[in-house]
Coordinates of C-alpha atoms in Angstrom, one line a residue:
V152 CA 163.0 48.5 39.8
Y153 CA 165.5 49.2 43.3
F154 CA 168.5 49.3 44.4
N155 CA 169.9 47.9 47.7
A156 CA 173.4 50.3 48.5
D157 CA 176.1 50.3 51.0
L158 CA 177.3 53.6 51.9
F159 CA 181.8 53.7 52.9
K160 CA 181.5 57.2 53.9
R161 CA 185.2 58.7 54.0
C162 CA 184.1 63.0 53.3
P163 CA 184.1 64.4 57.3
A164 CA 180.6 65.1 57.9
Q165 CA 179.7 69.1 58.3
A166 CA 183.1 69.8 57.1
G167 CA 182.0 72.1 54.5
L168 CA 182.8 69.8 51.3
G169 CA 179.5 68.2 50.0
G170 CA 180.1 64.6 51.3
G171 CA 176.2 64.7 51.0
S172 CA 175.4 65.6 47.9
A173 CA 178.9 63.5 46.7
N174 CA 176.9 60.7 47.5
A175 CA 173.7 61.7 46.1
A176 CA 175.3 62.6 42.8
T177 CA 176.9 59.2 42.8
A178 CA 173.5 57.3 43.5
M179 CA 172.1 58.7 40.1
W180 CA 174.9 58.4 38.1
G181 CA 175.0 54.3 39.2
A182 CA 171.5 53.9 39.3
N183 CA 171.4 55.3 35.3
E184 CA 174.2 52.7 35.0
L185 CA 172.9 50.2 36.1
M186 CA 169.2 50.4 34.0
G187 CA 171.2 51.1 30.8
R188 CA 172.0 54.3 30.5
P189 CA 168.1 55.7 30.1
A190 CA 168.8 59.2 31.2
T191 CA 171.9 61.1 29.3
L192 CA 174.0 63.3 31.4
E193 CA 172.2 66.3 30.8
Q194 CA 168.9 64.9 32.1
L195 CA 170.7 63.6 34.8
I196 CA 172.1 67.6 35.6
E197 CA 168.8 68.8 35.0
W198 CA 167.0 67.1 37.9
S199 CA 170.2 66.8 40.6
G200 CA 168.6 70.6 41.2
A201 CA 165.3 69.1 42.5
L202 CA 167.3 67.6 44.9
G203 CA 169.8 69.9 45.9
S204 CA 171.8 72.8 45.4
D205 CA 175.0 70.8 45.2
I206 CA 174.5 68.0 43.9
T207 CA 175.4 69.7 40.1
F208 CA 178.6 70.5 40.5
F209 CA 179.5 66.7 41.5
L210 CA 178.0 65.6 37.6
S211 CA 180.7 67.6 36.0
R212 CA 183.7 66.0 35.7
G213 CA 185.7 67.5 38.2
T214 CA 185.9 71.4 38.1
A215 CA 183.4 73.5 36.9
Y216 CA 181.7 77.2 37.8
C217 CA 178.6 76.7 39.6
T218 CA 176.1 80.2 39.6
G219 CA 172.5 80.7 40.7
R220 CA 171.7 78.1 44.0
G221 CA 175.3 76.3 42.5
E222 CA 172.1 74.3 40.3
I223 CA 173.8 76.5 37.4
M224 CA 177.1 75.2 36.2
T225 CA 179.9 75.1 33.9
P226 CA 182.3 73.0 32.6
I227 CA 186.0 74.0 32.8
D228 CA 189.5 72.2 31.9
P229 CA 190.8 71.0 35.3
P230 CA 193.4 74.0 36.4
L231 CA 195.3 71.2 38.2
P232 CA 196.2 67.6 37.4
S233 CA 194.6 64.4 39.0
G234 CA 196.8 63.6 41.9
A235 CA 198.1 66.9 43.2
K236 CA 198.0 66.8 46.5
L237 CA 196.3 69.0 49.2
S238 CA 195.5 68.1 53.2
I239 CA 192.4 68.4 54.7
V240 CA 192.1 69.8 58.3
K241 CA 188.9 69.4 60.7
P242 CA 188.5 70.1 64.0
N243 CA 185.9 68.0 65.4
L244 CA 183.5 71.1 66.2
G245 CA 181.0 70.9 63.2
L246 CA 179.2 74.5 62.2
S247 CA 175.0 74.8 60.8
T248 CA 174.9 76.0 57.5
P249 CA 171.9 78.2 58.7
K250 CA 174.0 79.4 61.5
V251 CA 176.8 80.7 59.5
F252 CA 174.9 82.7 57.2
K253 CA 172.7 84.2 59.5
A254 CA 175.9 85.5 61.2
L255 CA 177.2 86.8 57.4
D256 CA 177.7 90.8 57.1
Y257 CA 176.9 91.8 53.9
D258 CA 178.7 95.0 54.1
Q259 CA 182.3 92.9 54.4
L260 CA 181.1 90.6 50.9
S261 CA 183.8 90.8 48.4
T262 CA 183.3 93.2 45.5
E263 CA 185.4 91.2 43.2
D264 CA 183.9 89.5 40.2
P265 CA 182.9 86.1 40.1
Q266 CA 183.7 85.4 36.3
M267 CA 187.2 87.8 36.2
L268 CA 188.0 85.3 39.3
R269 CA 187.4 82.4 37.5
D270 CA 189.8 83.6 34.3
L271 CA 192.4 84.6 36.7
F272 CA 192.3 81.4 38.2
L273 CA 192.7 79.5 34.8
K274 CA 194.8 81.8 33.3
E275 CA 197.1 82.2 35.8
G276 CA 197.0 78.6 37.2
V277 CA 196.1 77.4 41.0
V278 CA 199.0 77.8 43.0
N279 CA 200.5 80.7 40.8
T280 CA 197.1 83.0 42.0
D281 CA 197.3 85.3 44.6
D282 CA 196.2 84.7 48.1
K283 CA 194.1 88.2 47.6
Y284 CA 191.8 86.2 44.8
Y285 CA 190.5 83.0 47.4
I286 CA 187.8 84.0 48.4
N287 CA 185.4 82.8 50.9
D288 CA 182.8 85.1 51.6
L289 CA 181.6 82.6 54.7
E290 CA 184.8 83.0 56.7
Q291 CA 183.8 85.9 58.0
P292 CA 180.6 84.5 59.4
A293 CA 182.4 81.4 60.5
F294 CA 185.3 83.4 62.1
D295 CA 182.7 85.1 64.6
C296 CA 180.9 81.8 65.4
L297 CA 183.8 79.7 65.9
P298 CA 186.8 81.9 67.0
E299 CA 189.1 78.6 67.4
L300 CA 188.5 78.2 63.3
K301 CA 190.8 81.3 62.9
A302 CA 193.0 80.6 64.6
L303 CA 193.6 77.3 63.1
K304 CA 194.0 79.2 59.9
D305 CA 196.3 81.3 60.8
E306 CA 198.6 77.9 61.9
L307 CA 198.4 76.8 58.4
L308 CA 199.0 79.3 57.2
E309 CA 202.7 79.2 58.6
V310 CA 203.0 75.6 57.2
E311 CA 206.0 75.5 55.1
G312 CA 205.4 73.6 51.5
F313 CA 201.4 74.3 51.3
D314 CA 200.5 77.3 48.7
H315 CA 196.9 78.2 49.5
V316 CA 194.9 77.4 52.6
M317 CA 191.2 78.5 53.2
M318 CA 188.4 77.3 54.5
S319 CA 186.1 75.3 52.6
G320 CA 182.3 75.9 51.8
S321 CA 180.7 77.1 55.4
G322 CA 183.7 75.2 57.7
T323 CA 184.5 73.5 59.3
S324 CA 187.3 72.0 57.7
I325 CA 190.0 73.7 55.9
F326 CA 192.4 72.7 52.9
C327 CA 195.4 73.9 52.2
I328 CA 197.1 72.9 48.6
G329 CA 200.1 71.6 48.3
E330 CA 202.5 69.5 50.2
P331 CA 203.9 70.5 53.7
T332 CA 207.7 69.9 53.6
D333 CA 208.2 68.0 57.0
K334 CA 204.9 65.6 56.6
D335 CA 205.5 64.2 59.9
A336 CA 206.9 67.2 62.0
F337 CA 202.5 68.6 60.5
M338 CA 200.9 65.5 61.2
K339 CA 202.3 65.3 64.6
E340 CA 201.6 68.9 65.5
F341 CA 198.1 68.9 63.5
D342 CA 196.5 65.3 63.1
E343 CA 197.5 63.8 67.0
R344 CA 195.9 66.9 68.2
D345 CA 192.8 66.5 70.3
G346 CA 189.9 67.7 68.4
V347 CA 191.3 68.0 64.9
S348 CA 191.8 65.4 62.2
V349 CA 193.9 65.4 58.9
F350 CA 192.6 63.5 55.7
N351 CA 196.1 63.8 52.9
A352 CA 193.8 63.7 50.1
A353 CA 194.7 64.4 46.2
F354 CA 192.5 66.4 43.8
I355 CA 190.9 64.4 41.3
S356 CA 188.9 64.5 37.9
R357 CA 186.6 61.7 36.0
E358 CA 187.3 60.5 32.0
E359 CA 184.1 61.1 30.3
G360 CA 181.4 58.3 30.1
S361 CA 182.8 56.8 33.3
W362 CA 182.4 57.9 37.2
F363 CA 185.2 59.8 39.6
Q364 CA 188.4 56.3 40.7
D365 CA 190.4 56.3 43.0
P366 CA 194.1 57.2 42.1
S367 CA 195.7 55.3 44.5
Q368 CA 193.4 51.8 43.4
P369 CA 192.6 52.0 40.0
L370 CA 189.7 49.1 39.3
A371 CA 191.0 46.9 36.4
V372 CA 188.9 44.0 35.9
V373 CA 190.3 41.0 34.7
D374 CA 188.2 39.1 31.8
E375 CA 188.1 35.3 32.9
S376 CA 187.8 34.2 29.4
E377 CA 190.8 35.2 28.5
E378 CA 192.8 35.5 32.0
E379 CA 193.5 39.3 30.6
V380 CA 193.7 42.4 33.0
V381 CA 191.6 45.0 31.2
A382 CA 191.6 48.5 31.7
P383 CA 188.8 50.6 34.0
I384 CA 187.9 53.1 31.5
I385 CA 188.2 54.3 27.8
E386 CA 191.2 55.9 27.8
E387 CA 192.5 58.2 25.1
G388 CA 194.4 57.0 22.5
M389 CA 192.7 53.0 23.0
T390 CA 191.6 51.6 19.4
A391 CA 188.2 50.6 18.8
E392 CA 188.6 47.5 20.0
E393 CA 189.8 47.8 22.9
A394 CA 187.6 50.7 23.8
E395 CA 184.7 48.0 23.4
R396 CA 186.3 45.1 25.5
V397 CA 186.6 48.3 28.7
R398 CA 182.6 48.5 27.6
E399 CA 181.9 44.6 28.2
S400 CA 183.7 44.1 31.0
R401 CA 182.1 47.3 32.6
L402 CA 178.6 46.2 31.2
K403 CA 179.7 42.7 32.9
A404 CA 180.5 44.3 36.3
A405 CA 177.1 45.9 36.6
E406 CA 175.5 42.6 35.6
A407 CA 176.9 40.9 38.5
M408 CA 176.1 43.8 40.8
K409 CA 172.1 43.3 40.1
E410 CA 172.2 39.8 40.3
S411 CA 173.1 40.5 43.9
I412 CA 169.9 42.4 44.3
P413 CA 166.7 40.6 46.6
A414 CA 164.3 40.3 44.6
E415 CA 161.8 41.6 46.8
P416 CA 162.2 45.0 48.7
D417 CA 161.9 46.6 52.4
N418 CA 158.6 47.9 53.3
S419 CA 160.1 50.2 55.7
E420 CA 159.6 54.1 56.2
I421 CA 161.0 56.9 57.4
V422 CA 159.6 60.0 59.3
V423 CA 160.4 63.3 58.1
E424 CA 160.9 64.9 61.8
D425 CA 161.7 68.0 60.5
E426 CA 161.8 70.2 57.0
G427 CA 165.5 69.5 56.5
S428 CA 167.6 68.6 53.8
S429 CA 166.6 65.2 53.5
S430 CA 163.2 65.9 53.5
N431 CA 163.9 68.2 50.8
F432 CA 166.3 65.2 48.7
S433 CA 162.8 62.7 49.4
K434 CA 160.5 65.4 48.0
G435 CA 162.9 66.1 45.2
L436 CA 163.7 62.6 43.9
R437 CA 159.8 61.9 44.5
S438 CA 158.5 64.2 42.2
I439 CA 161.0 63.2 39.5
L440 CA 160.2 59.9 39.5
N441 CA 156.6 60.5 39.1
G442 CA 157.7 62.3 36.0
Q443 CA 157.5 65.9 37.2
R444 CA 160.5 68.2 36.5
K445 CA 159.8 71.3 39.1
F446 CA 160.3 70.7 42.6
E447 CA 156.9 72.9 43.6
E448 CA 154.8 70.7 41.0
S449 CA 154.7 68.1 43.7
R450 CA 152.7 68.0 46.6
F451 CA 153.6 66.7 50.1
G452 CA 152.3 65.7 53.3
E453 CA 152.6 68.3 57.1
K454 CA 155.6 67.8 59.3
G455 CA 155.7 64.0 60.9
A456 CA 154.6 62.5 57.5
S457 CA 155.9 59.0 56.5
Y458 CA 157.5 59.0 52.7
P459 CA 158.9 55.9 51.3
T460 CA 162.4 54.5 51.7
P461 CA 164.5 54.5 48.5
S462 CA 163.5 51.2 47.7
K463 CA 159.8 52.0 47.4
W464 CA 160.4 55.4 45.9
L465 CA 162.1 53.0 42.9
E466 CA 159.3 50.2 42.8

């Protein structure tokens, strides 16, 4: 079995937002759905740690407390409702994660207990928690590597309407929770500036048993047999009959997608040029598909070796 997929990338690259990890989690979820859910969510979560450190988070319902490399996940109730606004401000300059970690000054690491911070955010709420508890230890090295980034954050802190402003991950995007009081002036000042892009966004969560949906574009399905719109996901308060109709409509949509997949796989290969994250992803996926749960149990070629494309991994 193999799949062809088109990726429409809307998440900016080198932003510290986990865009690639989100793509990987979506691919895992989608393949499992199209195959009739042979794997449980718990198995997907277990396997995701072998593919990349951040993929596990995106198999949560949208909010989680992650430890280890990020692969040890404890789901928590979303502290913000779906639809809560934020703006992501991204300079066109990028920073490599290894460079940021190399510049990290361990003497400046926060001494706050992460579990205390988690509990504080859940108790006080995202908006009401004091700025001093918004901690990202990677801001210091990122700002040392790119002083313009700190200057940008300082400017955003002065924008009226934002509750909190902080760099995301290892950068270089800066997220601003809330909405600017004068949105037109904000967009003119930052989005029209050379070398800076603004992405106005919203927090989302997913329902149990379904994937994340764009809240502005509900994926309702028309039941042609009765010419009636069927809800895109099973929602609280539905009757058993209504929930079953949603399930059946989703299965029909999945069948339609499967019919569009070509009958023969391509025989192309990709060449791994270095030992980067894409190499680790391919290695981890192959180990899972060979029935090997642990990353280190697999054997792979040296630098420059050829690895099959995803269509051949899944054959």
